[in-house]
Tab-separated table of C-alpha atoms in Angstrom:
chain	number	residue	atom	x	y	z
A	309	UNK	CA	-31.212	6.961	-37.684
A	310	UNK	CA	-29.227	5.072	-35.133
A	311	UNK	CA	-27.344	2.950	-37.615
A	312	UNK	CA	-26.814	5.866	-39.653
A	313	UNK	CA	-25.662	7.912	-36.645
A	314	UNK	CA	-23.106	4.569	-35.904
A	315	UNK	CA	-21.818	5.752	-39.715
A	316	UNK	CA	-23.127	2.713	-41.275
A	317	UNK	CA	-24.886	2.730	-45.141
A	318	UNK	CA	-28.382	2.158	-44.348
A	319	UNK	CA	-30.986	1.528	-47.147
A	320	UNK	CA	-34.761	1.888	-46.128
A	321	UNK	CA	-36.989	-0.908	-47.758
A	322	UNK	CA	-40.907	-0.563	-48.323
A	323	UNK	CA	-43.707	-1.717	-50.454
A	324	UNK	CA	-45.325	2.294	-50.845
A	325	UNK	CA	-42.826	4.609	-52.494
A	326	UNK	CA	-44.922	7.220	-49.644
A	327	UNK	CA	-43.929	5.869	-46.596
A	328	UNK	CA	-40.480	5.715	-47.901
A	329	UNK	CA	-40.685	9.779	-49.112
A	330	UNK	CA	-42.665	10.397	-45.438
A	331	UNK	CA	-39.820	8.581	-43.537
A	332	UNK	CA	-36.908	10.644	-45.595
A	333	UNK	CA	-38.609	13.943	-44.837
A	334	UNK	CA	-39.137	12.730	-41.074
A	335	UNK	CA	-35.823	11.837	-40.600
A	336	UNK	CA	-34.294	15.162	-41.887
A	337	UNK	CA	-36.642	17.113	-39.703
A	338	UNK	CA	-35.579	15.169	-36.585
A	339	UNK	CA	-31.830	15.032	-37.424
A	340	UNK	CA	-31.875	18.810	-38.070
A	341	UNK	CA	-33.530	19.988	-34.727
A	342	UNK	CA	-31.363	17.476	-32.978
A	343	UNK	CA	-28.095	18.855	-34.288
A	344	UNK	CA	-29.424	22.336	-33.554
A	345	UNK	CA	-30.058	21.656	-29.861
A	346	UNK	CA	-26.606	19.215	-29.744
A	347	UNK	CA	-27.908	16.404	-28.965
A	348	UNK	CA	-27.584	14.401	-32.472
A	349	UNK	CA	-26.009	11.140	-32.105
A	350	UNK	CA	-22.242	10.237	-33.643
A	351	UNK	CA	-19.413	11.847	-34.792
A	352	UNK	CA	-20.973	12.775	-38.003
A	353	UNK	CA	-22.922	16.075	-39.207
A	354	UNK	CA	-26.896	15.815	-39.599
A	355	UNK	CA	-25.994	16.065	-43.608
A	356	UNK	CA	-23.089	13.415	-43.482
A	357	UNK	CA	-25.698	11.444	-41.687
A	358	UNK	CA	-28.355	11.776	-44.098
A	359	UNK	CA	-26.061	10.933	-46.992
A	360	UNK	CA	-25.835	7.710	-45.249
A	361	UNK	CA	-29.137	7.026	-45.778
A	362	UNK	CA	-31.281	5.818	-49.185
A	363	UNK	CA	-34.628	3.901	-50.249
A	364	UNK	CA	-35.971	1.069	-52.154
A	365	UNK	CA	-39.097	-0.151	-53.300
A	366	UNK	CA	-37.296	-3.814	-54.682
A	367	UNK	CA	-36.128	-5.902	-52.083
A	368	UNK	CA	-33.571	-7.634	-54.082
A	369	UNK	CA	-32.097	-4.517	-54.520
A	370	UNK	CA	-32.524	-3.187	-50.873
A	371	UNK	CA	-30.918	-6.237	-49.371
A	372	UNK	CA	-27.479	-6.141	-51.976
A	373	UNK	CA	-24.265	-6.286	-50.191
A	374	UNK	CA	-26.135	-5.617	-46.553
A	375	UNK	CA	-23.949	-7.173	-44.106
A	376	UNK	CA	-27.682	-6.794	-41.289
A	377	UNK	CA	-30.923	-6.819	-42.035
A	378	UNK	CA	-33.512	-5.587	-39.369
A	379	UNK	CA	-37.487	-6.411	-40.013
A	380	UNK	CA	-40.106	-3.701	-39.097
A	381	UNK	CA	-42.979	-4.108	-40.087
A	382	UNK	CA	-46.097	-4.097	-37.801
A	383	UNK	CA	-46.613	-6.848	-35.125
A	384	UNK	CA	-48.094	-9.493	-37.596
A	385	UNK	CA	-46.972	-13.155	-37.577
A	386	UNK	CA	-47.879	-13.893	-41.192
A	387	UNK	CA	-46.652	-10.782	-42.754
A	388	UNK	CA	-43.572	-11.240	-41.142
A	389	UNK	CA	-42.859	-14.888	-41.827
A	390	UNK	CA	-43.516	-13.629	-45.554
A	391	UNK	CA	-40.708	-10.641	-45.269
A	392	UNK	CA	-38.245	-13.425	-43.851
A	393	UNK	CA	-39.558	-16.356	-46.322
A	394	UNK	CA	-38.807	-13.767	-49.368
A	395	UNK	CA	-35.779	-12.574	-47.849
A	396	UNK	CA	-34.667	-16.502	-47.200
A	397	UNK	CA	-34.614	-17.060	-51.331
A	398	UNK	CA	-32.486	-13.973	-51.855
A	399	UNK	CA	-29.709	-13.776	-49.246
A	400	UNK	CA	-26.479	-15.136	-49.241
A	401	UNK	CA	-24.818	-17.446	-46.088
A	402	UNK	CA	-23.034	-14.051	-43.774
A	403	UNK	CA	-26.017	-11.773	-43.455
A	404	UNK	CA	-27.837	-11.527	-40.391
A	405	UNK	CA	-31.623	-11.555	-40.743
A	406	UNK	CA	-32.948	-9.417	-37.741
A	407	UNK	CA	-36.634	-8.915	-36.451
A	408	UNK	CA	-37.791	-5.945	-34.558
A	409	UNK	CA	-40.647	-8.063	-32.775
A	410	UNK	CA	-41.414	-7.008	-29.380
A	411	UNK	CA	-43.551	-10.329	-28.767
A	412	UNK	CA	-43.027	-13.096	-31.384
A	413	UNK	CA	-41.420	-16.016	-30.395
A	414	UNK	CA	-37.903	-16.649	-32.720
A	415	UNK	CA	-39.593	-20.095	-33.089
A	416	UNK	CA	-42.309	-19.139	-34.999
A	417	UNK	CA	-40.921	-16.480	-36.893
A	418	UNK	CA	-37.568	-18.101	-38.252
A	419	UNK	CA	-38.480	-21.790	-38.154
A	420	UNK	CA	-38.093	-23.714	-41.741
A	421	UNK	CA	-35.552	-20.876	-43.084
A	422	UNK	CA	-32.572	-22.341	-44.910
A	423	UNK	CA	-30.730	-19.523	-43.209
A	424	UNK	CA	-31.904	-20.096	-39.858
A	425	UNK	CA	-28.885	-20.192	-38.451
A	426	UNK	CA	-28.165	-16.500	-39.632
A	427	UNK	CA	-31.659	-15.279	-38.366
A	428	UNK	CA	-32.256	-13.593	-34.507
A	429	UNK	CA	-34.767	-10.989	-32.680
A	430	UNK	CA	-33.478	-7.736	-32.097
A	431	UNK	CA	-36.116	-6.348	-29.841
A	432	UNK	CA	-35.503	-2.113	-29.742
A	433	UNK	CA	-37.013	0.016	-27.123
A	434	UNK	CA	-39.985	2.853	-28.141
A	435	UNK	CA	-38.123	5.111	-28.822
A	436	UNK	CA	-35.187	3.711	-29.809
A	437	UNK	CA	-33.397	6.676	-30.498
A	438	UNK	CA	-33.454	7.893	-27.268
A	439	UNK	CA	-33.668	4.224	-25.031
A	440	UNK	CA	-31.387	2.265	-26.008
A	441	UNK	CA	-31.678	-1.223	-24.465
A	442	UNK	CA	-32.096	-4.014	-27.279
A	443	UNK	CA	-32.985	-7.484	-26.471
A	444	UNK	CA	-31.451	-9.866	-28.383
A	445	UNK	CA	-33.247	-12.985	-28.656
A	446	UNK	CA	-31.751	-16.683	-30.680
A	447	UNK	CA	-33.962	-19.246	-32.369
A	448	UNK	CA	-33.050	-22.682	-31.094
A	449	UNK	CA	-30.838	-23.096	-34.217
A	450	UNK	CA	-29.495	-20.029	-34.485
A	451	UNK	CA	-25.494	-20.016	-34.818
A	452	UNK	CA	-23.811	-18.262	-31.572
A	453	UNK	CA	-21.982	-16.442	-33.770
A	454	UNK	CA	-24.836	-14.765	-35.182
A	455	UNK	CA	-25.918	-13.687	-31.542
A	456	UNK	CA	-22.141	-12.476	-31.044
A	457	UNK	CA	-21.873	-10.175	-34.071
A	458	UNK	CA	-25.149	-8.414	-33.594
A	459	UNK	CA	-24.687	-7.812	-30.058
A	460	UNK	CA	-21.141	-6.450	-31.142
A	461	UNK	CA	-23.159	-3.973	-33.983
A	462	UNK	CA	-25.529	-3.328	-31.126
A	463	UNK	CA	-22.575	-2.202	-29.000
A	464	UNK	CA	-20.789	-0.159	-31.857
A	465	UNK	CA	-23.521	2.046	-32.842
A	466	UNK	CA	-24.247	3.345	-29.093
A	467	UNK	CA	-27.279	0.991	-28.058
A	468	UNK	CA	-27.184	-1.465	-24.651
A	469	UNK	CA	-27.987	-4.859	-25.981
A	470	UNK	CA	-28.717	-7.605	-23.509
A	471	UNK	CA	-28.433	-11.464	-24.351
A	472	UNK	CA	-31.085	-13.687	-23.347
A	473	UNK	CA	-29.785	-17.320	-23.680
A	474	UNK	CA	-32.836	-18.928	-25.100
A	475	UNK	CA	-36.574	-17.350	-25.977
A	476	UNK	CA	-39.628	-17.142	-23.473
A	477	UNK	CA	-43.070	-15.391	-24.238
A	478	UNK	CA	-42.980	-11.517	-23.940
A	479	UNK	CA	-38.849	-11.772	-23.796
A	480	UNK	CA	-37.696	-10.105	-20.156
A	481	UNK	CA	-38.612	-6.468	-21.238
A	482	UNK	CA	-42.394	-6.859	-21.726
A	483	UNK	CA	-42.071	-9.509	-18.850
A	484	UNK	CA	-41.194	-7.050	-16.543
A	485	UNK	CA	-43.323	-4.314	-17.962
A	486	UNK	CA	-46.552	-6.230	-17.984
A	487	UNK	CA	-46.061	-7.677	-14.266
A	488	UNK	CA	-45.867	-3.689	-13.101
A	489	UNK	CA	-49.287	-2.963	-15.361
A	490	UNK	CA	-50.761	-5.832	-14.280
A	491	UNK	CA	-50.669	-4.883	-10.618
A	492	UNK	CA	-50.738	-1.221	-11.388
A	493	UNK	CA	-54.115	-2.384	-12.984
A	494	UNK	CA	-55.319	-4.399	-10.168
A	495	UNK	CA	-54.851	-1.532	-7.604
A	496	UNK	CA	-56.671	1.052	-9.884
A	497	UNK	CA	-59.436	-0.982	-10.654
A	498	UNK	CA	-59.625	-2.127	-6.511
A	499	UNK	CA	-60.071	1.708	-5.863
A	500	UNK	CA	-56.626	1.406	-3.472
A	501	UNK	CA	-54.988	4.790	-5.461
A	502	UNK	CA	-56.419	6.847	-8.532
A	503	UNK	CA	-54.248	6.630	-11.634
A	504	UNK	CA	-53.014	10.205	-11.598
A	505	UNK	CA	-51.281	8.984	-8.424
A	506	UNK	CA	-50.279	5.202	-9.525
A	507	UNK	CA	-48.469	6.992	-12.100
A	508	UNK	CA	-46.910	9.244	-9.490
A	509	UNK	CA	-45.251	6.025	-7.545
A	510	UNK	CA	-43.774	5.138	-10.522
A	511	UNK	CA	-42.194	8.384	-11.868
A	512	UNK	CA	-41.228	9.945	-8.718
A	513	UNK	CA	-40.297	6.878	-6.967
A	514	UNK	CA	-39.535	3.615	-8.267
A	515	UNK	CA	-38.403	5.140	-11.698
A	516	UNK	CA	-36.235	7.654	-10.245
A	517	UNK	CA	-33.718	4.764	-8.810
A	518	UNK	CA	-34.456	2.147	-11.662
A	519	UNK	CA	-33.273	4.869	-14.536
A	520	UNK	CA	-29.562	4.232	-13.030
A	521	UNK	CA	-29.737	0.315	-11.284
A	522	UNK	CA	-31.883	-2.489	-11.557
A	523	UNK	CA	-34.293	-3.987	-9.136
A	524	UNK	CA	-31.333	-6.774	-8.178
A	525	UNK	CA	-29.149	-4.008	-7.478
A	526	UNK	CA	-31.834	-1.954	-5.910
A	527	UNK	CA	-31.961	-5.094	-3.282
A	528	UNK	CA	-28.305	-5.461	-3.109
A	529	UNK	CA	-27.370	-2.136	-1.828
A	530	UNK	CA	-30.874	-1.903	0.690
A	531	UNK	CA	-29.220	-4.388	2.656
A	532	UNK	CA	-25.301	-5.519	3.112
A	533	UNK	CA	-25.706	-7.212	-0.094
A	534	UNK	CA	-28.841	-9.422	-1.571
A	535	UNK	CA	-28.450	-12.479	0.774
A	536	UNK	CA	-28.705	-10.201	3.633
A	537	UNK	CA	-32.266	-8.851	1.708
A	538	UNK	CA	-33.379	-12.169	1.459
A	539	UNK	CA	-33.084	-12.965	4.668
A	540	UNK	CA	-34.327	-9.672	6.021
A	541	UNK	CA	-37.174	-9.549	3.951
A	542	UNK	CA	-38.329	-12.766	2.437
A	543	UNK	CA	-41.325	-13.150	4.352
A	544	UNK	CA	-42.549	-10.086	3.460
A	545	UNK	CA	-42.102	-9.973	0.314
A	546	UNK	CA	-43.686	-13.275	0.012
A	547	UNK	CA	-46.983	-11.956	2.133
A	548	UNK	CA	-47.208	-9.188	-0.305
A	549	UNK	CA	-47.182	-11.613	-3.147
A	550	UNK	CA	-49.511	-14.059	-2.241
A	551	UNK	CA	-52.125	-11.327	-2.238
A	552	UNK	CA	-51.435	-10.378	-5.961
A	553	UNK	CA	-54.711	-11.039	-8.150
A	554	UNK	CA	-55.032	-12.868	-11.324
A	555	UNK	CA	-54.164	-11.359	-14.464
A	556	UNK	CA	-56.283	-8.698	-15.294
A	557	UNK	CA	-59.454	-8.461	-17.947
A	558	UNK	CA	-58.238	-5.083	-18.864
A	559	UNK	CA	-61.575	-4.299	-19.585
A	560	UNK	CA	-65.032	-2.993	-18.250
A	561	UNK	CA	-64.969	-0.068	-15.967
A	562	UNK	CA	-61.206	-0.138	-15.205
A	563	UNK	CA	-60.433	0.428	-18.919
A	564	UNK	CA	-63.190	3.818	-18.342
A	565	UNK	CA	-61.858	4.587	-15.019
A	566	UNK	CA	-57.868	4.416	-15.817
A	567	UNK	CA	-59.102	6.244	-20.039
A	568	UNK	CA	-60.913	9.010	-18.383
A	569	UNK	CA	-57.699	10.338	-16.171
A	570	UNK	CA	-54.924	10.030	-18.476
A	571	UNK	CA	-57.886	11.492	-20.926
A	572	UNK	CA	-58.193	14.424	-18.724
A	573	UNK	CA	-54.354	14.952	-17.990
A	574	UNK	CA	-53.462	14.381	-21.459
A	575	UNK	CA	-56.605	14.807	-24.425
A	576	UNK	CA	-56.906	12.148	-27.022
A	577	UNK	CA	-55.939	14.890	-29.907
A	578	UNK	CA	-53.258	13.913	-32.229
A	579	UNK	CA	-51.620	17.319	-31.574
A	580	UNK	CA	-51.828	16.935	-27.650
A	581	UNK	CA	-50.470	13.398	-27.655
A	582	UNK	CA	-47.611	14.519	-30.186
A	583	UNK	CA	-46.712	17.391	-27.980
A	584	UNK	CA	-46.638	14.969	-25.046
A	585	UNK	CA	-44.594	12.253	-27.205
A	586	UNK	CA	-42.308	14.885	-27.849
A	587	UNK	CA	-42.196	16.185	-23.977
A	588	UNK	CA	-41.365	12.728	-23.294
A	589	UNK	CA	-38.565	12.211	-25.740
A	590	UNK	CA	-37.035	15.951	-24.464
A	591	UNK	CA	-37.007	14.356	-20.919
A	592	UNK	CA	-35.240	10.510	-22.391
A	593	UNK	CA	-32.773	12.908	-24.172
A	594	UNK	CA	-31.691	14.835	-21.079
A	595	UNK	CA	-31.752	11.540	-18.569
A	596	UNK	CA	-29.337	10.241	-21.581
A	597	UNK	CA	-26.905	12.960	-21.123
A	598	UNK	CA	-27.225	12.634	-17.413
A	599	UNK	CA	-26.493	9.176	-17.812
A	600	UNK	CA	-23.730	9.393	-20.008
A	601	UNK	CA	-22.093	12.431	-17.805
A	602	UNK	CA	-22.621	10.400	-14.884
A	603	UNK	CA	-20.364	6.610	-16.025
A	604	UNK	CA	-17.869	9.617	-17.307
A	605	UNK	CA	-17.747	10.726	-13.680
């Protein structure tokens, strides 16, 4: 949907004719109530859109003439060294071979390719539609170029990419996310706040000023700039941080403790959690307009 709302040809590749049919019929529905309430991506109509947009069930054929290729299947090392080994045999020497992976290492996904040079992690962010940060993430072989001309598509087709200059575990994203659930974990399962309210220092607190700047920023402007931070608040910060725990179990009777709240805030029904899913995309849709209204200003 987002390439397609950047005007590009997009062809959708699967093994199950289904999921190909499900995904048509999904993206049609979405496109259609997004145009109605104006806030479709592009310059092009929901129907110019979906013109854009066909399916294959032969890879060969899928992959003809694509000038990007982006991997999705699930979070599986071997089945996605197979997508990129078959894809390897059939591609010529200008396509980029892109992988959605959120936690694979480049290194183990692209290593051996003939076109290795040509191959690079585009990490989107859940959902994409609606966040769009990618991390773009090189194998140690891959060709600068390669990193240059996705970040460029990145750029075109509305999405913030962000370069990271060589791989590490989790990239920064998940880095960053799992050292605020880690602690957020710790403090639950020490009793210190209940998780209806853990979740309340994030939304109405630190999320309210990290939807617009960054935690370096954040620093920069609490103090006359971040060397003025440092040296006002160093020493606390590093008192604080020695009293961090070691990386949770995320088990036992925190997993019951932290299951039962959300549980009882938000039902484990597939209709519930879709409403909620689609409360939460409403709210990413409006902060994107805010966003956008507010770098216009």
């Amino acid at each position: 949907m987002v390439f397609a709302a950047g005007g590009f040809r997009v062809k959708l590749y699967d093994i199950a004719q289904e999921q190909l049919t499900t995904a048509l019929e999904n993206i049609r529905k979405q496109m259609k109530e997004m145009e109605k309430s104006g806030v479709l991506k592009g310059a092009l109509s929901a129907e110019q859109q979906l013109a854009l947009i066909s399916v294959c069930t032969d890879l060969k054929a899928a992959v003809e003439g694509a000038t990007f290729i982006q991997e999705c299947t699930p979070e599986n090392l071997e089945l996605k060294k197979k997508i990129f080994g078959q894809l390897d045999l059939i591609v010529g020497d200008s396509v980029i071979l892109s992988s959605s992976t959120s936690c694979l290492l480049p290194s183990k996904l692209f290593t051996g390719l003939k076109h290795v040079k040509q191959c690079i992690v585009s990490h989107p962010v859940n959902p994409p539609y609606f966040v769009p940060l990618v991390e773009i993430v090189p194998h140690p072989e891959t060709d600068p170029s390669t990193t240059e001309r996705t970040y460029a598509l990145m750029k075109k087709i509305g999405q913030s990419p962000v370069k990271l200059n060589r791989e590490i575990e989790g990239f920064v994203l998940n880095r960053l996310q799992y050292a605020v659930i880690s602690e957020a974990w710790r403090l639950v399962g020490e009793g210190v706040i209940s998780p209806t309210d853990l979740d309340l220092v994030m939304s109405d607190g630190l999320g309210m000023r990290y939807a617009f700047i960054g935690p370096l920023e954040t620093m920069h402007l609490n103090a006359e700039g971040v060397s003025s931070y440092c040296e006002r608040y160093a020493e606390g910060m590093k008192l604080v941080l020695n009293t961090f725990g070691p990386v949770p179990e995320f088990s036992g009777e925190t997993v019951q403790k932290v299951n039962q709240a959300l549980s009882e805030k938000i039902p484990v029904v597939p209709k519930v959690l879709d409403a909620r899913r689609k409360w939460r995309d409403e709210c990413l849709t409006g902060l994107a307009k805010l966003k956008t209204q507010m770098k216009s200003d």
